[in-house]
PDB file of C-alpha atoms and ligand atoms in Angstrom:
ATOM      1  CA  UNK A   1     -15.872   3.902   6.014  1.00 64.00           C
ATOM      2  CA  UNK A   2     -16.691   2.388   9.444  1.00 77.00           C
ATOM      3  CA  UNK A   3     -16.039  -1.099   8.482  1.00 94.00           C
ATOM      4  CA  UNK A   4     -12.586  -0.620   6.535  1.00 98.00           C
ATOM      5  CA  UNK A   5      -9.788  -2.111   8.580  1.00 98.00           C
ATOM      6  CA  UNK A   6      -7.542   0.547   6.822  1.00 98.00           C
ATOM      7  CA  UNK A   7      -9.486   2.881   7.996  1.00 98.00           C
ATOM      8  CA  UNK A   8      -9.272   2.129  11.540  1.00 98.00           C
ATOM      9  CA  UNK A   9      -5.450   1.529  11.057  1.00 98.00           C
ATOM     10  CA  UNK A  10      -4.906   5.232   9.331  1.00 97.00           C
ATOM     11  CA  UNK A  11      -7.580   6.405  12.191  1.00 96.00           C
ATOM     12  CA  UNK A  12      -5.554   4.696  14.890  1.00 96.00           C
ATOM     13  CA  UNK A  13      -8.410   2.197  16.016  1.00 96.00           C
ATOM     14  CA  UNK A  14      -6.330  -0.380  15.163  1.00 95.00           C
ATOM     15  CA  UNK A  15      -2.972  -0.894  15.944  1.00 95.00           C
ATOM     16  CA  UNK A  16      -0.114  -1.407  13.477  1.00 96.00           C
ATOM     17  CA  UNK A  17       3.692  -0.887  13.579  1.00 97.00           C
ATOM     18  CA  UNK A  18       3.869   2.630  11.238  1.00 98.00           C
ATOM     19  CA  UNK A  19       6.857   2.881   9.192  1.00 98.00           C
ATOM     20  CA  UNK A  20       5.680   6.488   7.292  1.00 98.00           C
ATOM     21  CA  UNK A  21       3.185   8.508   7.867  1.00 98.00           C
ATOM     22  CA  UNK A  22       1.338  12.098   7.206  1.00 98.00           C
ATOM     23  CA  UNK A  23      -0.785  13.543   6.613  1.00 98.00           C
ATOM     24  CA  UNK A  24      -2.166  12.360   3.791  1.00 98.00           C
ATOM     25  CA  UNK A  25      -0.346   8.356   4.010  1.00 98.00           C
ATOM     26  CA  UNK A  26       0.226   5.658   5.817  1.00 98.00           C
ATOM     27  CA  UNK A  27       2.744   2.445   5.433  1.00 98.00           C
ATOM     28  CA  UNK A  28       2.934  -0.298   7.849  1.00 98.00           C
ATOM     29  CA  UNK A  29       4.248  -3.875   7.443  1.00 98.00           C
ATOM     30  CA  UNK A  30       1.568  -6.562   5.976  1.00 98.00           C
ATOM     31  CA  UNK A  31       0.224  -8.771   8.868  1.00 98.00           C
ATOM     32  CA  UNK A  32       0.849 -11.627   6.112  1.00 98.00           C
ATOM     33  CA  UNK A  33       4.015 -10.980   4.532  1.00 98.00           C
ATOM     34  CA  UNK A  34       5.106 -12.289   1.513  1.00 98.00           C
ATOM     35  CA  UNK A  35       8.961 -11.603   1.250  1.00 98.00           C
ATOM     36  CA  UNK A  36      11.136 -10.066   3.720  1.00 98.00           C
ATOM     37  CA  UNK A  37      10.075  -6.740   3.325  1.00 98.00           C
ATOM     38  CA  UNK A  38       6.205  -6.522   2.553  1.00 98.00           C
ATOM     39  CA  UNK A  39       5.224  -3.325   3.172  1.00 98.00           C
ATOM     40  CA  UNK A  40       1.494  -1.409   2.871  1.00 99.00           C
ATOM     41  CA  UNK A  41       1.692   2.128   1.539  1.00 99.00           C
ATOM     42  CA  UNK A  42      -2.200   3.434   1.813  1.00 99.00           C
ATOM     43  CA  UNK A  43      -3.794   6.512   1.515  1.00 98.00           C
ATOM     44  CA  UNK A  44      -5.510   7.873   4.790  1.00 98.00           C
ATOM     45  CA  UNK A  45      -8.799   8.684   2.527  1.00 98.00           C
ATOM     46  CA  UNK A  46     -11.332   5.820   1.828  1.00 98.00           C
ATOM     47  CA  UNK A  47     -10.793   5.120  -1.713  1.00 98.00           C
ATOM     48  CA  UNK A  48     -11.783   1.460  -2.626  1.00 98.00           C
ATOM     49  CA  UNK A  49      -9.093   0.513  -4.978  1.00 98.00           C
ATOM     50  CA  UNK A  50      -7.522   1.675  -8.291  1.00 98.00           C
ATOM     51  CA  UNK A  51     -10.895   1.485 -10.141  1.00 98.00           C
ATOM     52  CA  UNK A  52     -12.186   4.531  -8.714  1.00 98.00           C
ATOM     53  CA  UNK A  53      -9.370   6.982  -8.135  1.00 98.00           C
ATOM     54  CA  UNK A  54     -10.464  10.368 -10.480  1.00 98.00           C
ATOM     55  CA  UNK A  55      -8.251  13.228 -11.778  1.00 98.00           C
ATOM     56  CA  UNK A  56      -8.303  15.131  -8.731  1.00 98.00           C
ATOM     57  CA  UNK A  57      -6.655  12.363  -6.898  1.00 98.00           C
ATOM     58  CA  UNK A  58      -3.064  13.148  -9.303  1.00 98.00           C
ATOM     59  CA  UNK A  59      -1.267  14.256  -6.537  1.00 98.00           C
ATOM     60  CA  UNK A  60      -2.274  11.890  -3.921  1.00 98.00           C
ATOM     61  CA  UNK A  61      -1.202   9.230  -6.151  1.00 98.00           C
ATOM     62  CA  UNK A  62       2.497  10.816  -6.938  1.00 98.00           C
ATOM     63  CA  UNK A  63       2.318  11.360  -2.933  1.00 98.00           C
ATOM     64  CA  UNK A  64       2.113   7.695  -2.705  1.00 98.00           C
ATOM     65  CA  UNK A  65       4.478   6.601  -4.946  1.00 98.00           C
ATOM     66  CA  UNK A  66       6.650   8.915  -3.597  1.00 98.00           C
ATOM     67  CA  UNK A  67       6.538   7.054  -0.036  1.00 98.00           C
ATOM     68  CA  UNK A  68       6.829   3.824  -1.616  1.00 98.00           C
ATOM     69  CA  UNK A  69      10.019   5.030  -3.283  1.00 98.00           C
ATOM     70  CA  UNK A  70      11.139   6.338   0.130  1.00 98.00           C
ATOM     71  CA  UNK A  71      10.313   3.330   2.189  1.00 98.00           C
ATOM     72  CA  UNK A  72      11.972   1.257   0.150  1.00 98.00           C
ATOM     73  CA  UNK A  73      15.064   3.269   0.104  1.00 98.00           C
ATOM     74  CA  UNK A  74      15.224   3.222   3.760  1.00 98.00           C
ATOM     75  CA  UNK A  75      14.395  -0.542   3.748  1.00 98.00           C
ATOM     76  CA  UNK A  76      17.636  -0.838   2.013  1.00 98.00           C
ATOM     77  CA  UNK A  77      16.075  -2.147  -1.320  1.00 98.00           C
ATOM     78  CA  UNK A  78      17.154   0.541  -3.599  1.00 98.00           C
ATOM     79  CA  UNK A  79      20.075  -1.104  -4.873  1.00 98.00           C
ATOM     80  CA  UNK A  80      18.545  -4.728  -5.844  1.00 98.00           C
ATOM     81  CA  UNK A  81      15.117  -3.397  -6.498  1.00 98.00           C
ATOM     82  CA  UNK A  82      11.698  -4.623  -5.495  1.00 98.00           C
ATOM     83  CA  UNK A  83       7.776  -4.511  -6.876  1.00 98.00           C
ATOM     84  CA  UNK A  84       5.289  -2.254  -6.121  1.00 98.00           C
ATOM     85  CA  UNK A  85       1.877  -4.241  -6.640  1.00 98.00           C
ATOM     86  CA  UNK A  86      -1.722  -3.195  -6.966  1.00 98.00           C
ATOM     87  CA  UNK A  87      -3.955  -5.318  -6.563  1.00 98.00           C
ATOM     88  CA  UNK A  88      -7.709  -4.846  -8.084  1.00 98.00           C
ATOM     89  CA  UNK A  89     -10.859  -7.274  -7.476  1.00 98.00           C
ATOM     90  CA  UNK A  90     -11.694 -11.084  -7.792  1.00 98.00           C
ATOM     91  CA  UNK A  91      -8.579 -11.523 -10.326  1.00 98.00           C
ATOM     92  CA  UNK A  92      -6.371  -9.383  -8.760  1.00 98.00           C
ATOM     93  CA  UNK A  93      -6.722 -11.082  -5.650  1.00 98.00           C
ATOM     94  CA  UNK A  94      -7.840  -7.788  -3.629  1.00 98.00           C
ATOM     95  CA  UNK A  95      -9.125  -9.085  -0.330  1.00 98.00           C
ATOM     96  CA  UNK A  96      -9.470  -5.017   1.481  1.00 98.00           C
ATOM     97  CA  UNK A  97     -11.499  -2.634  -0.230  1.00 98.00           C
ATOM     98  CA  UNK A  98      -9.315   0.468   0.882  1.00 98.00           C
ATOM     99  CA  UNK A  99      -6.823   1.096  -2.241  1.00 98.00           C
ATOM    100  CA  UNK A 100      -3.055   0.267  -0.960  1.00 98.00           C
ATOM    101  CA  UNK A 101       0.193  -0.273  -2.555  1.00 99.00           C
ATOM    102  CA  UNK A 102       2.560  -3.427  -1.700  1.00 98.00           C
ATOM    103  CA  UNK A 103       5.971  -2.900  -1.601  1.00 99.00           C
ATOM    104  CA  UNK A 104       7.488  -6.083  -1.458  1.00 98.00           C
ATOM    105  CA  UNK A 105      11.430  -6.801  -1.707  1.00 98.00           C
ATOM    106  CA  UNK A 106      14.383  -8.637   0.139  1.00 98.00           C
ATOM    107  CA  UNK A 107      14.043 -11.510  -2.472  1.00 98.00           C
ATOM    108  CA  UNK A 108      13.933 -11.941  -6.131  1.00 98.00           C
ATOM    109  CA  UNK A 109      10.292 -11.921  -7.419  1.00 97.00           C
ATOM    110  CA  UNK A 110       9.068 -14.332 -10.218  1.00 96.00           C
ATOM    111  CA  UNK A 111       7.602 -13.173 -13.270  1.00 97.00           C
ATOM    112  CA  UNK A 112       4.532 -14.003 -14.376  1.00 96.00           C
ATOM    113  CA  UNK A 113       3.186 -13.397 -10.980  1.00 93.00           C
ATOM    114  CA  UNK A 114       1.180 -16.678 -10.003  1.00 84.00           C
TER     115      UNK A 114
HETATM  116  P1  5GP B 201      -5.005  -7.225  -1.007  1.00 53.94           P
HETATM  117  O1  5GP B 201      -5.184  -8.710  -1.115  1.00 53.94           O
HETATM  118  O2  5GP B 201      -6.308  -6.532  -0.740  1.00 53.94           O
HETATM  119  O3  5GP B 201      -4.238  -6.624  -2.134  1.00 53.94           O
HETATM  120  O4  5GP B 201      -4.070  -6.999   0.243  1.00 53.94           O
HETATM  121  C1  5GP B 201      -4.537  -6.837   1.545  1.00 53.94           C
HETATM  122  C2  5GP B 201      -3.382  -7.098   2.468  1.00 53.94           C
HETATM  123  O5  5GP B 201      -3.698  -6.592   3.743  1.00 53.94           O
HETATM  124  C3  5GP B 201      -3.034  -8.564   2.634  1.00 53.94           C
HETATM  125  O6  5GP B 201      -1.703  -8.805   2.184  1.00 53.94           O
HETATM  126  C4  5GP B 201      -3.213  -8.809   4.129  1.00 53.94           C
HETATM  127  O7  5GP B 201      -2.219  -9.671   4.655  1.00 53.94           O
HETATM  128  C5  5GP B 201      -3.126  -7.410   4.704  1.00 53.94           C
HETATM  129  N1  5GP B 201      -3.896  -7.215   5.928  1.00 53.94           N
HETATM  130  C6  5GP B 201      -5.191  -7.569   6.143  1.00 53.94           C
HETATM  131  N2  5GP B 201      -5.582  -7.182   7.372  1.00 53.94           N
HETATM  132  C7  5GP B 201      -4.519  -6.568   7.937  1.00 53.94           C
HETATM  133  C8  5GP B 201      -4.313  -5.951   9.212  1.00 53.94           C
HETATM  134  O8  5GP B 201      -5.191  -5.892  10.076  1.00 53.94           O
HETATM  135  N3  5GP B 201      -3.087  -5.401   9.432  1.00 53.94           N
HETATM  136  C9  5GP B 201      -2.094  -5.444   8.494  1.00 53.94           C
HETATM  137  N4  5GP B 201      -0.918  -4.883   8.829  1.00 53.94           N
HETATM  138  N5  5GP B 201      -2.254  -6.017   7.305  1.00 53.94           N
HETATM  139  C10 5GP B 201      -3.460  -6.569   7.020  1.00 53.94           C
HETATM  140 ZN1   ZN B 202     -10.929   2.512   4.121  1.00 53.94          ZN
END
């Protein structure tokens, strides 16, 4: 996708401050964060969001929770926990098109979400 700005951050186009990656994912800190840690955990494939990943994508997706797991391990949040959010569409409040995980910790998160 030419226009995806995840793209062009998992192509290198644009710049951001890599915390994981290989082959197959990415993480990188949010440019907006919203807690102390607010991680990105992405796929380097173009998939738009949750919506469309298929069966073949199984192992990608264990992949990426496996780095999300990791990351926040080495972002010290094993021990108090943290959320893992995906977010999907209008209601969901996605705003890029190029399916990512948040991992978000360092503070205690509300339930509901807002
Ligand atoms: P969404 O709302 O789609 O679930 O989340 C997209 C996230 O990407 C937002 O939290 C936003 O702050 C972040 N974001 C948007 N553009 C950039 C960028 O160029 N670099 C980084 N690091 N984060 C971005
Ligand atoms: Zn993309």
């Amino acid at each position: 996708m030419t226009d995806c700005i995840f793209c062009k951050i998992a192509q290198g186009e644009i710049p951001a401050d890599k915390v994981y990656e290989d082959e197959q994912v990415i993480a990188f800190p949010d440019i907006n964060p919203q807690a102390p840690v607010h991680i990105l955990v992405i796929p380097r494939r173009h998939i738009p969001g949750i919506l469309e990943v298929k069966d073949q994508d199984r192992d990608l997706l264990a992949h990426l929770h496996k780095v999300a797991n990791q990351v926040a391990v080495e972002k010290g949040l094993s021990e108090r926990g943290f959320r893992v959010v995906i977010n999907c569409k209008a209601d969901g409040g996605q705003e890029v098109y190029h399916l990512h995980f948040h991992l978000l910790g360092g503070r205690k998160m509300n339930w509901p979400p807002g």
